[in-house]
N, CA, C and O atoms as CSV, one atom per row, in Angstrom:
chain,resi,resn,atom,element,x,y,z
A,1,UNK,N,N,137.317,26.056,75.723
A,1,UNK,CA,C,136.196,26.036,76.849
A,1,UNK,C,C,136.764,27.428,77.473
A,1,UNK,O,O,136.115,28.421,77.800
A,2,UNK,N,N,138.148,27.212,77.541
A,2,UNK,CA,C,138.785,28.128,78.749
A,2,UNK,C,C,138.976,29.393,78.072
A,2,UNK,O,O,138.939,30.434,78.727
A,3,UNK,N,N,139.192,29.404,76.737
A,3,UNK,CA,C,139.138,30.784,76.333
A,3,UNK,C,C,137.968,31.621,75.880
A,3,UNK,O,O,138.013,32.710,75.309
A,4,UNK,N,N,136.861,30.883,76.254
A,4,UNK,CA,C,135.259,31.132,76.367
A,4,UNK,C,C,135.653,31.814,77.258
A,4,UNK,O,O,136.002,32.945,76.917
A,5,UNK,N,N,135.755,31.515,78.503
A,5,UNK,CA,C,136.032,32.341,80.054
A,5,UNK,C,C,136.891,33.461,79.789
A,5,UNK,O,O,136.572,34.594,80.150
A,6,UNK,N,N,137.838,33.243,79.250
A,6,UNK,CA,C,138.926,34.380,79.387
A,6,UNK,C,C,138.533,35.486,78.696
A,6,UNK,O,O,138.635,36.656,79.066
A,7,UNK,N,N,137.988,34.986,77.476
A,7,UNK,CA,C,136.755,36.641,77.199
A,7,UNK,C,C,136.157,37.145,77.333
A,7,UNK,O,O,135.963,38.286,76.912
A,8,UNK,N,N,135.222,36.102,78.414
A,8,UNK,CA,C,133.813,36.492,78.734
A,8,UNK,C,C,134.525,37.814,80.342
A,8,UNK,O,O,133.966,38.850,80.704
A,9,UNK,N,N,135.572,37.329,80.804
A,9,UNK,CA,C,135.972,37.888,81.567
A,9,UNK,C,C,136.805,39.339,81.095
A,9,UNK,O,O,136.803,40.481,81.554
A,10,UNK,N,N,137.398,38.788,80.127
A,10,UNK,CA,C,137.582,40.074,79.979
A,10,UNK,C,C,136.792,41.233,79.158
A,10,UNK,O,O,137.245,42.359,78.950
A,11,UNK,N,N,135.833,40.866,78.832
A,11,UNK,CA,C,134.383,41.847,78.216
A,11,UNK,C,C,133.942,42.434,79.755
A,11,UNK,O,O,133.743,43.607,80.074
A,12,UNK,N,N,133.891,41.684,80.269
A,12,UNK,CA,C,133.492,42.278,81.655
A,12,UNK,C,C,134.567,43.165,82.307
A,12,UNK,O,O,134.156,44.052,83.055
A,13,UNK,N,N,135.742,43.052,82.139
A,13,UNK,CA,C,136.619,44.175,82.838
A,13,UNK,C,C,136.128,45.010,82.383
A,13,UNK,O,O,135.715,46.011,82.969
A,14,UNK,N,N,136.039,44.656,80.661
A,14,UNK,CA,C,136.352,45.939,79.323
A,14,UNK,C,C,134.675,46.978,80.535
A,14,UNK,O,O,134.776,48.147,80.909
A,15,UNK,N,N,133.575,46.176,80.793
A,15,UNK,CA,C,132.880,46.824,80.918
A,15,UNK,C,C,133.157,47.479,82.367
A,15,UNK,O,O,133.124,48.679,82.639
A,16,UNK,N,N,133.471,46.282,83.326
A,16,UNK,CA,C,133.930,47.711,84.365
A,16,UNK,C,C,134.512,48.859,84.553
A,16,UNK,O,O,134.099,49.910,85.044
A,17,UNK,N,N,135.729,48.484,84.016
A,17,UNK,CA,C,136.474,49.487,83.544
A,17,UNK,C,C,135.751,50.947,82.741
A,17,UNK,O,O,135.767,52.141,83.039
A,18,UNK,N,N,135.269,50.337,81.847
A,18,UNK,CA,C,134.072,51.564,81.605
A,18,UNK,C,C,133.415,52.542,82.437
A,18,UNK,O,O,133.462,53.763,82.289
A,19,UNK,N,N,132.850,51.947,83.251
A,19,UNK,CA,C,132.034,52.412,84.113
A,19,UNK,C,C,132.672,53.119,85.414
A,19,UNK,O,O,132.211,54.168,85.865
A,20,UNK,N,N,133.856,52.398,86.015
A,20,UNK,CA,C,134.271,52.953,86.924
A,20,UNK,C,C,135.081,54.062,86.039
A,20,UNK,O,O,135.310,54.953,86.857
A,21,UNK,N,N,135.438,54.320,85.226
A,21,UNK,CA,C,136.413,55.211,84.296
A,21,UNK,C,C,135.408,56.401,84.161
A,21,UNK,O,O,135.988,57.476,84.321
A,22,UNK,N,N,134.075,56.521,83.914
A,22,UNK,CA,C,132.618,57.430,83.667
A,22,UNK,C,C,132.530,57.376,85.326
A,22,UNK,O,O,133.591,57.930,85.616
A,23,UNK,N,N,131.977,57.080,86.417
A,23,UNK,CA,C,131.479,57.153,87.502
A,23,UNK,C,C,132.544,57.847,87.706
A,23,UNK,O,O,132.371,59.054,87.537
A,24,UNK,N,N,133.604,57.524,88.015
A,24,UNK,CA,C,134.456,58.070,89.012
A,24,UNK,C,C,135.163,59.747,88.551
A,24,UNK,O,O,135.825,60.543,89.216
A,25,UNK,N,N,134.697,59.789,87.230
A,25,UNK,CA,C,135.211,61.008,86.236
A,25,UNK,C,C,134.069,62.408,86.201
A,25,UNK,O,O,134.185,63.585,85.859
A,26,UNK,N,N,132.786,61.443,86.825
A,26,UNK,CA,C,131.601,61.971,86.978
A,26,UNK,C,C,131.917,62.432,88.025
A,26,UNK,O,O,132.269,63.606,87.909
A,27,UNK,N,N,131.949,62.131,88.807
A,27,UNK,CA,C,132.676,62.557,90.598
A,27,UNK,C,C,133.624,63.753,90.648
A,27,UNK,O,O,133.479,64.899,91.074
A,28,UNK,N,N,134.563,63.158,90.117
A,28,UNK,CA,C,135.853,64.312,90.290
A,28,UNK,C,C,135.315,65.585,89.610
A,28,UNK,O,O,135.299,66.693,90.146
A,29,UNK,N,N,134.821,65.267,88.210
A,29,UNK,CA,C,134.401,66.930,87.974
A,29,UNK,C,C,133.281,67.307,89.100
A,29,UNK,O,O,132.984,68.497,88.995
A,30,UNK,N,N,132.729,66.790,89.914
A,30,UNK,CA,C,131.261,67.631,90.585
A,30,UNK,C,C,132.762,68.056,91.764
A,30,UNK,O,O,132.886,69.207,92.181
A,31,UNK,N,N,133.691,67.027,92.122
A,31,UNK,CA,C,134.564,67.558,92.793
A,31,UNK,C,C,135.573,68.627,93.092
A,31,UNK,O,O,136.137,68.968,94.131
A,32,UNK,N,N,135.625,69.086,91.739
A,32,UNK,CA,C,136.140,70.022,91.206
A,32,UNK,C,C,135.309,70.867,91.369
A,32,UNK,O,O,135.642,71.633,92.273
A,33,UNK,N,N,134.556,71.055,91.011
A,33,UNK,CA,C,133.486,72.160,91.328
A,33,UNK,C,C,133.329,73.003,92.200
A,33,UNK,O,O,133.458,74.225,92.280
A,34,UNK,N,N,132.923,71.901,93.087
A,34,UNK,CA,C,133.133,71.987,94.777
A,34,UNK,C,C,133.984,72.727,95.209
A,34,UNK,O,O,133.780,73.726,95.899
A,35,UNK,N,N,135.381,72.162,94.716
A,35,UNK,CA,C,136.659,72.685,95.176
A,35,UNK,C,C,137.078,74.294,94.880
A,35,UNK,O,O,137.714,75.133,95.518
A,36,UNK,N,N,136.416,74.284,93.632
A,36,UNK,CA,C,136.577,75.727,92.999
A,36,UNK,C,C,135.324,76.551,93.894
A,36,UNK,O,O,135.710,77.716,93.988
A,37,UNK,N,N,134.347,76.440,94.396
A,37,UNK,CA,C,133.875,77.370,95.093
A,37,UNK,C,C,134.494,77.149,96.500
A,37,UNK,O,O,134.984,78.184,96.953
A,38,UNK,N,N,134.594,76.063,97.304
A,38,UNK,CA,C,135.520,76.454,98.660
A,38,UNK,C,C,136.555,77.255,98.465
A,38,UNK,O,O,136.715,78.174,99.268
A,39,UNK,N,N,137.791,77.037,96.998
A,39,UNK,CA,C,138.686,78.108,97.018
A,39,UNK,C,C,138.538,79.671,97.092
A,39,UNK,O,O,139.147,80.676,97.457
A,40,UNK,N,N,137.407,79.279,96.547
A,40,UNK,CA,C,136.618,81.184,96.612
A,40,UNK,C,C,136.145,81.776,97.532
A,40,UNK,O,O,136.232,83.004,97.565
A,41,UNK,N,N,135.592,81.155,98.414
A,41,UNK,CA,C,134.642,80.820,99.690
A,41,UNK,C,C,136.225,81.358,100.737
A,41,UNK,O,O,136.147,82.457,101.287
A,42,UNK,N,N,137.335,80.656,100.895
A,42,UNK,CA,C,138.267,80.300,101.676
A,42,UNK,C,C,138.889,82.179,100.775
A,42,UNK,O,O,138.670,83.139,101.514
A,43,UNK,N,N,139.220,82.357,100.080
A,43,UNK,CA,C,139.911,83.543,99.940
A,43,UNK,C,C,139.107,84.871,100.150
A,43,UNK,O,O,139.725,85.935,100.121
A,44,UNK,N,N,137.373,84.846,100.421
A,44,UNK,CA,C,136.758,86.087,100.669
A,44,UNK,C,C,137.027,85.669,102.126
A,44,UNK,O,O,137.494,86.527,102.875
A,45,UNK,N,N,136.842,84.749,102.480
A,45,UNK,CA,C,136.264,84.675,104.291
A,45,UNK,C,C,137.856,84.753,105.298
A,45,UNK,O,O,137.992,85.153,106.454
A,46,UNK,N,N,138.846,84.239,104.392
A,46,UNK,CA,C,139.951,84.227,105.347
A,46,UNK,C,C,140.193,85.379,105.914
A,46,UNK,O,O,140.100,85.476,107.137
A,47,UNK,N,N,140.522,86.383,105.180
A,47,UNK,CA,C,140.903,87.658,105.576
A,47,UNK,C,C,139.928,88.550,106.388
A,47,UNK,O,O,140.409,89.504,106.998
A,48,UNK,N,N,138.754,88.341,106.438
A,48,UNK,CA,C,137.792,88.863,107.778
A,48,UNK,C,C,137.342,87.942,108.625
A,48,UNK,O,O,136.419,88.307,109.354
A,49,UNK,N,N,137.757,86.779,108.746
A,49,UNK,CA,C,137.148,85.940,109.908
A,49,UNK,C,C,138.559,85.602,110.798
A,49,UNK,O,O,139.685,85.911,110.408
A,50,UNK,N,N,138.251,84.882,112.112
A,50,UNK,CA,C,138.816,84.272,113.155
A,50,UNK,C,C,139.725,83.378,112.757
A,50,UNK,O,O,139.399,82.701,111.782
A,51,UNK,N,N,140.986,83.143,113.333
A,51,UNK,CA,C,141.505,82.113,112.747
A,51,UNK,C,C,141.189,80.748,112.929
A,51,UNK,O,O,141.884,79.850,112.455
A,52,UNK,N,N,140.126,80.549,113.624
A,52,UNK,CA,C,139.680,79.303,113.870
A,52,UNK,C,C,138.661,78.855,113.008
A,52,UNK,O,O,138.305,77.691,112.827
A,53,UNK,N,N,138.194,79.953,112.455
A,53,UNK,CA,C,137.511,79.827,111.302
A,53,UNK,C,C,138.053,79.551,109.910
A,53,UNK,O,O,137.722,78.707,109.077
A,54,UNK,N,N,138.866,80.384,109.899
A,54,UNK,CA,C,140.546,80.058,108.577
A,54,UNK,C,C,140.881,78.604,108.717
A,54,UNK,O,O,140.892,77.738,107.842
A,55,UNK,N,N,141.222,78.488,110.330
A,55,UNK,CA,C,141.339,76.773,109.727
A,55,UNK,C,C,140.481,75.702,109.538
A,55,UNK,O,O,140.766,74.535,109.269
A,56,UNK,N,N,139.174,76.328,109.744
A,56,UNK,CA,C,137.805,75.234,109.325
A,56,UNK,C,C,137.818,75.684,107.946
A,56,UNK,O,O,137.821,74.637,107.298
A,57,UNK,N,N,137.825,76.539,107.241
A,57,UNK,CA,C,137.516,76.694,105.735
A,57,UNK,C,C,139.051,76.026,105.306
A,57,UNK,O,O,138.992,75.206,104.390
A,58,UNK,N,N,139.915,76.199,105.670
A,58,UNK,CA,C,141.078,75.170,105.134
A,58,UNK,C,C,140.826,74.174,105.140
A,58,UNK,O,O,140.830,73.483,104.121
A,59,UNK,N,N,140.524,73.760,106.276
A,59,UNK,CA,C,140.087,72.100,106.198
A,59,UNK,C,C,139.056,71.514,105.142
A,59,UNK,O,O,139.065,70.400,104.619
A,60,UNK,N,N,138.381,72.313,105.012
A,60,UNK,CA,C,136.999,72.191,104.207
A,60,UNK,C,C,137.241,71.789,102.838
A,60,UNK,O,O,136.761,70.851,102.201
A,61,UNK,N,N,138.456,73.083,102.358
A,61,UNK,CA,C,139.249,72.912,100.829
A,61,UNK,C,C,140.060,71.693,100.861
A,61,UNK,O,O,140.096,70.904,99.917
A,62,UNK,N,N,140.558,71.579,101.699
A,62,UNK,CA,C,141.652,70.139,101.735
A,62,UNK,C,C,140.814,68.953,101.534
A,62,UNK,O,O,141.344,67.973,101.011
A,63,UNK,N,N,139.921,68.918,101.781
A,63,UNK,CA,C,139.063,67.481,101.977
A,63,UNK,C,C,138.670,67.845,100.395
A,63,UNK,O,O,139.285,67.131,99.603
A,64,UNK,N,N,137.903,68.669,99.865
A,64,UNK,CA,C,137.993,68.846,98.342
A,64,UNK,C,C,139.080,68.085,97.534
A,64,UNK,O,O,138.945,67.084,96.831
A,65,UNK,N,N,140.085,68.742,97.785
A,65,UNK,CA,C,141.477,68.277,97.050
A,65,UNK,C,C,141.759,67.463,97.286
A,65,UNK,O,O,142.442,67.010,96.367
A,66,UNK,N,N,141.624,66.254,98.740
A,66,UNK,CA,C,141.375,64.777,98.550
A,66,UNK,C,C,140.459,64.024,97.843
A,66,UNK,O,O,140.874,63.074,97.179
A,67,UNK,N,N,139.078,64.336,97.881
A,67,UNK,CA,C,138.203,64.311,96.940
A,67,UNK,C,C,138.585,64.072,95.265
A,67,UNK,O,O,138.199,63.090,94.632
A,68,UNK,N,N,139.148,64.816,94.882
A,68,UNK,CA,C,139.414,65.418,93.591
A,68,UNK,C,C,140.262,64.386,92.946
A,68,UNK,O,O,140.246,63.791,91.868
A,69,UNK,N,N,141.427,64.397,94.601
A,69,UNK,CA,C,142.901,63.247,94.004
A,69,UNK,C,C,141.994,61.610,93.799
A,69,UNK,O,O,141.940,60.862,92.823
A,70,UNK,N,N,141.346,61.498,95.223
A,70,UNK,CA,C,140.973,60.061,94.985
A,70,UNK,C,C,139.950,59.740,93.940
A,70,UNK,O,O,139.813,58.535,93.731
A,71,UNK,N,N,139.017,60.754,93.063
A,71,UNK,CA,C,138.361,60.534,92.023
A,71,UNK,C,C,138.957,60.148,90.798
A,71,UNK,O,O,138.747,59.336,89.898
A,72,UNK,N,N,139.861,61.120,91.124
A,72,UNK,CA,C,141.154,60.677,89.322
A,72,UNK,C,C,141.465,59.686,89.800
A,72,UNK,O,O,140.799,58.715,89.441
A,73,UNK,N,N,142.508,59.457,90.738
A,73,UNK,CA,C,142.818,57.710,90.689
A,73,UNK,C,C,141.862,56.783,90.207
A,73,UNK,O,O,141.957,56.286,89.085
A,74,UNK,N,N,141.080,56.564,90.883
A,74,UNK,CA,C,139.900,55.687,90.541
A,74,UNK,C,C,139.473,55.749,88.757
A,74,UNK,O,O,139.246,54.727,88.108
A,75,UNK,N,N,139.440,56.805,88.320
A,75,UNK,CA,C,138.991,56.913,86.906
A,75,UNK,C,C,140.269,56.748,86.246
A,75,UNK,O,O,139.998,56.747,85.045
A,76,UNK,N,N,141.216,56.642,86.357
A,76,UNK,CA,C,143.117,56.315,85.793
A,76,UNK,C,C,142.838,54.801,85.818
A,76,UNK,O,O,143.165,54.058,84.892
A,77,UNK,N,N,141.935,54.208,87.431
A,77,UNK,CA,C,141.974,52.802,87.620
A,77,UNK,C,C,141.270,52.255,86.293
A,77,UNK,O,O,141.664,51.426,85.472
A,78,UNK,N,N,140.086,53.010,86.365
A,78,UNK,CA,C,139.114,52.349,85.523
A,78,UNK,C,C,139.766,52.133,83.986
A,78,UNK,O,O,139.438,51.186,83.271
A,79,UNK,N,N,140.795,53.218,83.568
A,79,UNK,CA,C,141.176,52.967,82.559
A,79,UNK,C,C,141.750,52.347,82.243
A,79,UNK,O,O,141.748,51.888,81.101
A,80,UNK,N,N,142.692,51.993,83.373
A,80,UNK,CA,C,143.844,50.835,83.097
A,80,UNK,C,C,143.323,49.158,82.721
A,80,UNK,O,O,143.816,48.290,82.002
A,81,UNK,N,N,142.029,49.206,83.632
A,81,UNK,CA,C,141.680,48.315,83.713
A,81,UNK,C,C,141.142,47.599,81.909
A,81,UNK,O,O,141.359,46.570,81.269
A,82,UNK,N,N,140.542,48.595,81.757
A,82,UNK,CA,C,139.909,48.603,80.378
A,82,UNK,C,C,140.802,48.331,79.118
A,82,UNK,O,O,140.477,47.662,78.137
A,83,UNK,N,N,141.868,48.913,79.312
A,83,UNK,CA,C,142.574,48.855,78.320
A,83,UNK,C,C,143.698,47.114,78.517
A,83,UNK,O,O,144.396,46.630,77.626
A,84,UNK,N,N,143.510,46.556,79.928
A,84,UNK,CA,C,144.074,45.749,80.037
A,84,UNK,C,C,143.319,44.270,79.182
A,84,UNK,O,O,143.822,43.445,78.419
A,85,UNK,N,N,142.147,44.397,79.639
A,85,UNK,CA,C,141.241,44.115,79.004
A,85,UNK,C,C,141.183,43.778,77.511
A,85,UNK,O,O,141.053,42.721,76.894
A,86,UNK,N,N,141.316,44.974,77.178
A,86,UNK,CA,C,141.606,44.872,75.610
A,86,UNK,C,C,142.833,43.987,75.475
A,86,UNK,O,O,142.696,42.895,74.922
A,87,UNK,N,N,143.856,44.314,75.869
A,87,UNK,CA,C,145.068,43.617,76.048
A,87,UNK,C,C,144.916,42.058,75.731
A,87,UNK,O,O,145.426,41.502,74.758
A,88,UNK,N,N,143.995,41.334,76.882
A,88,UNK,CA,C,143.702,40.199,77.380
A,88,UNK,C,C,143.112,39.522,76.028
A,88,UNK,O,O,143.773,38.713,75.378
A,89,UNK,N,N,141.736,39.954,75.651
A,89,UNK,CA,C,141.481,39.930,74.777
A,89,UNK,C,C,142.178,39.475,73.081
A,89,UNK,O,O,142.214,38.380,72.520
A,90,UNK,N,N,142.710,40.961,72.595
A,90,UNK,CA,C,143.588,40.633,71.722
A,90,UNK,C,C,144.362,39.364,72.189
A,90,UNK,O,O,144.035,38.433,71.453
A,91,UNK,N,N,145.322,38.947,73.190
A,91,UNK,CA,C,146.149,38.503,72.762
A,91,UNK,C,C,145.481,36.875,72.817
A,91,UNK,O,O,145.968,35.862,72.313
A,92,UNK,N,N,144.210,37.012,73.603
A,92,UNK,CA,C,143.261,35.282,73.184
A,92,UNK,C,C,143.294,35.381,71.697
A,92,UNK,O,O,143.886,34.506,71.065
A,93,UNK,N,N,142.640,36.485,71.014
A,93,UNK,CA,C,142.775,35.949,69.624
A,93,UNK,C,C,144.089,35.456,68.756
A,93,UNK,O,O,144.481,34.617,67.945
A,94,UNK,N,N,144.364,36.278,69.312
A,94,UNK,CA,C,146.084,36.149,68.653
A,94,UNK,C,C,146.548,34.398,68.872
A,94,UNK,O,O,147.037,33.541,68.136
A,95,UNK,N,N,146.185,34.440,69.997
A,95,UNK,CA,C,146.393,32.186,70.566
A,95,UNK,C,C,145.594,31.388,69.652
A,95,UNK,O,O,145.838,30.340,69.054
A,96,UNK,N,N,144.503,32.204,69.698
A,96,UNK,CA,C,143.472,31.259,68.590
A,96,UNK,C,C,143.674,30.655,67.551
A,96,UNK,O,O,143.393,29.543,67.102
A,97,UNK,N,N,144.527,32.076,67.015
A,97,UNK,CA,C,144.861,32.253,65.110
A,97,UNK,C,C,145.940,31.572,65.287
A,97,UNK,O,O,146.728,32.056,64.474
A,98,UNK,N,N,146.287,31.024,65.660
A,98,UNK,CA,C,147.513,29.879,65.895
A,98,UNK,C,C,148.983,30.271,65.322
A,98,UNK,O,O,149.794,29.480,64.839
A,99,UNK,N,N,149.146,31.726,65.493
A,99,UNK,CA,C,150.278,33.132,65.050
A,99,UNK,C,C,150.977,32.462,66.173
A,99,UNK,O,O,150.385,32.373,67.248
A,100,UNK,N,N,152.482,31.856,66.004
A,100,UNK,CA,C,152.991,31.903,66.547
A,100,UNK,C,C,154.350,31.820,65.841
A,100,UNK,O,O,155.226,30.961,65.741
A,101,UNK,N,N,154.189,32.889,65.457
A,101,UNK,CA,C,155.137,33.669,64.507
A,101,UNK,C,C,156.650,33.877,65.282
A,101,UNK,O,O,157.687,33.513,64.726
A,102,UNK,N,N,156.639,34.625,66.883
A,102,UNK,CA,C,158.085,34.216,67.401
A,102,UNK,C,C,158.248,32.996,67.829
A,102,UNK,O,O,159.471,32.966,67.967
A,103,UNK,N,N,157.774,31.738,68.202
A,103,UNK,CA,C,158.215,30.746,68.496
A,103,UNK,C,C,158.851,30.294,67.374
A,103,UNK,O,O,159.882,29.701,67.690
A,104,UNK,N,N,158.614,30.336,65.884
A,104,UNK,CA,C,159.100,29.831,65.218
A,104,UNK,C,C,160.532,30.501,64.611
A,104,UNK,O,O,161.529,29.801,64.428
A,105,UNK,N,N,160.502,31.800,64.354
A,105,UNK,CA,C,161.792,32.669,64.431
A,105,UNK,C,C,162.627,32.103,65.711
A,105,UNK,O,O,163.830,31.901,65.543
A,106,UNK,N,N,162.213,31.915,66.615
A,106,UNK,CA,C,163.373,31.531,67.917
A,106,UNK,C,C,163.589,29.799,67.043
A,106,UNK,O,O,164.586,29.243,67.504
A,107,UNK,N,N,163.011,29.108,66.163
A,107,UNK,CA,C,163.432,27.967,66.133
A,107,UNK,C,C,164.243,27.790,65.042
A,107,UNK,O,O,165.182,27.013,64.872
A,108,UNK,N,N,163.736,28.649,64.299
A,108,UNK,CA,C,164.868,28.773,63.050
A,108,UNK,C,C,166.573,29.576,63.202
A,108,UNK,O,O,167.683,29.407,62.697
A,109,UNK,N,N,165.955,30.473,64.186
A,109,UNK,CA,C,167.635,30.960,64.487
A,109,UNK,C,C,168.566,30.678,65.783
A,109,UNK,O,O,169.721,31.017,66.039
A,110,UNK,N,N,167.549,29.881,66.539
A,110,UNK,CA,C,168.530,29.222,68.000
A,110,UNK,C,C,168.478,27.687,67.377
A,110,UNK,O,O,169.015,26.758,67.979
């Protein structure tokens, strides 16, 4: 019964990991597009605007940079969750088979 819940949580983790990776990846791409637009705007406007306006444009560009970084971290976190869930499923499958070859080799050698 315990293995059933472990497998169920691993499958749920795979679903959550996939969802987080896809959604965060999509938002990261959208933020990257906005970052490129903000960067182009900064390059055009900074030369001919006041220092206060330039500071504002730089702050908007930095906001997009932070958003791209944060969304990328969330996407990587989702991928890590997915991979760990796969490892948990594989480990439970190995334990259920009764394949304890590592333990039997230790008994033979030690």
